[in-house]
Amino acid sequence: MVKIVKFFGYVTFFLLALMYFTPKESVYYFAENELKNFKVIVSNEVVMDKGFTLELKNMDVYVASIESAKINEMQVALFGLYNKVEAKDIELSSVAASFVPLKISDVTLVYTVINPLHIELNAVGEFGEAHGVVNVLDKNLSLILKPSKLMRTSYRKTLRNLRKKADGEYEYVQNF
């Protein structure tokens, strides 16, 4: 019995040490370099390794050389079996002002080995609440939006492009 407890203790210690000492900054810069293939550039960020997580601050995001968003804070947790990216205080570029409200308070992406073909997405902002799933195999995004009062009154044209459900929510499905 003692040998089994020691074995699990050593395995747990090894896994925690592996997660703690993983070169998270190198993984981030590799991912940032891969995003360039999709014409997405991230600049002016401050990268800090916080042990088990990677913290990014003051990011400017450009898509096809157009400033698209400013992200105040982002935390990336890569644990292998459970991975999470959480971004806070996002402000979209004024270019998007005619389509959606510009302030997003929180976006969370979660990927787990338990459900390897899906990436879950949750977002909260001036637009309301959005919950979605990215299907990696089928390469599509399915998003359910619970619009805020601001979204329902000022952005009705955008809501017309989404499919309205019976319960007042809106659905958006996009293949990529």
C-alpha positions as CSV (number, residue, x, y, z in Angstrom):
1,M,0.0,0.0,0.0
2,V,2.8,2.4,0.9
3,K,4.5,1.7,-2.5
4,I,1.3,2.6,-4.4
5,V,1.0,5.9,-2.5
6,K,4.6,6.7,-3.1
7,F,4.2,5.9,-6.8
8,F,1.2,8.2,-7.2
9,G,3.0,10.9,-5.2
10,Y,6.0,10.7,-7.5
11,V,3.8,10.8,-10.6
12,T,1.8,13.7,-9.3
13,F,5.0,15.6,-8.4
14,F,6.5,14.9,-11.8
15,L,3.4,16.1,-13.6
16,L,3.1,19.3,-11.6
17,A,6.9,20.0,-12.0
18,L,6.5,19.4,-15.8
19,M,3.6,21.9,-16.0
20,Y,5.4,24.4,-13.8
21,F,8.7,24.3,-15.8
22,T,7.2,24.1,-19.3
23,P,8.6,27.0,-21.3
24,K,5.2,28.7,-21.7
25,E,6.7,31.9,-23.2
26,S,8.3,29.8,-26.0
27,V,5.0,28.1,-26.7
28,Y,3.3,31.5,-26.8
29,Y,5.8,33.0,-29.3
30,F,5.5,29.8,-31.4
31,A,1.7,30.3,-31.4
32,E,2.0,34.0,-32.2
33,N,4.3,33.1,-35.2
34,E,1.7,30.5,-36.4
35,L,-1.0,33.2,-36.3
36,K,0.9,35.2,-38.9
37,N,-0.1,32.5,-41.4
38,F,-3.7,33.7,-40.9
39,K,-2.7,37.4,-41.1
40,V,-3.2,37.9,-37.4
41,I,-0.5,40.0,-35.7
42,V,-0.3,40.5,-31.9
43,S,1.9,43.3,-30.7
44,N,2.9,45.4,-27.7
45,E,2.1,42.6,-25.3
46,V,3.8,42.1,-22.0
47,V,4.4,38.4,-21.4
48,M,4.8,37.0,-17.8
49,D,5.3,33.4,-16.8
50,K,3.3,32.9,-13.6
51,G,4.3,29.3,-12.9
52,F,1.3,27.3,-13.9
53,T,-0.2,30.0,-16.2
54,L,1.0,32.6,-18.7
55,E,-0.2,36.1,-18.3
56,L,-0.4,38.6,-21.2
57,K,-1.2,42.3,-20.8
58,N,-1.9,45.2,-23.1
59,M,-2.2,43.3,-26.4
60,D,-2.9,45.0,-29.7
61,V,-4.4,42.6,-32.3
62,Y,-4.2,43.3,-36.0
63,V,-6.1,41.3,-38.6
64,A,-4.9,41.8,-42.2
65,S,-2.9,44.9,-41.0
66,I,-6.1,46.5,-39.6
67,E,-6.2,47.2,-35.9
68,S,-9.0,45.0,-34.6
69,A,-8.9,44.8,-30.9
70,K,-7.1,45.8,-27.7
71,I,-7.0,43.1,-25.0
72,N,-6.1,44.4,-21.5
73,E,-5.4,41.1,-19.8
74,M,-5.2,37.4,-20.9
75,Q,-4.4,34.3,-18.9
76,V,-3.4,31.1,-20.7
77,A,-3.4,27.8,-18.7
78,L,-2.0,24.8,-20.6
79,F,-2.3,21.6,-18.5
80,G,-2.5,19.1,-21.4
81,L,-5.7,17.5,-20.2
82,Y,-7.5,20.8,-19.6
83,N,-6.5,24.0,-21.4
84,K,-8.0,27.4,-20.8
85,V,-7.6,30.9,-22.3
86,E,-9.3,33.7,-20.5
87,A,-9.3,37.3,-21.9
88,K,-10.6,40.3,-20.0
89,D,-11.3,44.0,-20.9
90,I,-11.4,43.7,-24.7
91,E,-12.2,46.8,-26.8
92,L,-12.9,46.2,-30.4
93,S,-11.8,48.7,-33.1
94,S,-14.1,51.5,-33.9
95,V,-14.4,49.9,-37.4
96,A,-16.8,47.4,-35.8
97,A,-19.0,50.0,-34.1
98,S,-21.7,49.9,-36.7
99,F,-22.1,46.1,-36.2
100,V,-21.6,45.3,-32.5
101,P,-20.9,47.1,-29.2
102,L,-17.2,47.6,-28.7
103,K,-16.7,46.5,-25.1
104,I,-16.3,42.9,-24.2
105,S,-15.7,42.2,-20.5
106,D,-14.7,38.5,-20.6
107,V,-14.0,35.8,-23.1
108,T,-13.2,32.2,-22.1
109,L,-12.0,29.3,-24.3
110,V,-11.8,25.8,-22.9
111,Y,-10.4,22.7,-24.5
112,T,-10.3,19.3,-22.7
113,V,-9.2,15.8,-23.6
114,I,-12.6,14.6,-22.4
115,N,-14.2,16.3,-25.4
116,P,-11.3,16.6,-27.9
117,L,-13.3,17.6,-30.9
118,H,-14.9,20.7,-29.4
119,I,-13.6,24.0,-28.0
120,E,-16.1,25.7,-25.7
121,L,-16.5,29.5,-25.9
122,N,-18.2,31.8,-23.4
123,A,-18.3,35.6,-23.7
124,V,-19.9,38.5,-21.8
125,G,-20.0,42.1,-22.9
126,E,-22.1,45.0,-23.9
127,F,-23.7,42.8,-26.5
128,G,-25.0,40.4,-23.9
129,E,-23.9,36.8,-23.3
130,A,-22.7,34.3,-25.9
131,H,-22.1,30.6,-25.5
132,G,-20.6,28.6,-28.3
133,V,-18.8,25.5,-29.5
134,V,-16.1,25.2,-32.2
135,N,-16.3,21.8,-33.8
136,V,-12.7,21.0,-34.8
137,L,-13.6,18.0,-37.0
138,D,-16.4,19.7,-38.9
139,K,-14.7,23.1,-38.8
140,N,-17.7,25.1,-37.8
141,L,-18.7,27.5,-35.0
142,S,-22.1,27.4,-33.4
143,L,-22.9,30.4,-31.2
144,I,-26.0,31.2,-29.0
145,L,-26.4,34.9,-28.2
146,K,-28.6,36.3,-25.4
147,P,-28.6,39.9,-26.5
148,S,-28.5,42.8,-24.1
149,K,-31.0,45.7,-24.3
150,L,-28.3,47.8,-26.1
151,M,-27.9,45.1,-28.7
152,R,-31.6,44.7,-29.2
153,T,-32.2,48.4,-29.6
154,S,-29.1,49.8,-31.4
155,Y,-27.9,46.8,-33.4
156,R,-31.1,45.3,-34.8
157,K,-29.6,45.0,-38.3
158,T,-26.9,42.7,-36.9
159,L,-29.5,40.6,-35.1
160,R,-31.4,40.2,-38.4
161,N,-28.4,38.3,-39.8
162,L,-28.7,35.8,-37.0
163,R,-31.4,33.1,-36.7
164,K,-33.9,34.0,-33.9
165,K,-34.9,31.1,-31.6
166,A,-38.3,30.8,-29.9
167,D,-36.9,31.7,-26.5
168,G,-35.5,35.1,-27.6
169,E,-32.0,33.9,-28.1
170,Y,-30.1,34.2,-31.4
171,E,-28.1,31.5,-33.2
172,Y,-25.1,32.0,-35.4
173,V,-23.5,29.1,-37.3
174,Q,-20.4,29.6,-39.5
175,N,-18.2,27.1,-41.3
176,F,-14.6,28.0,-41.7
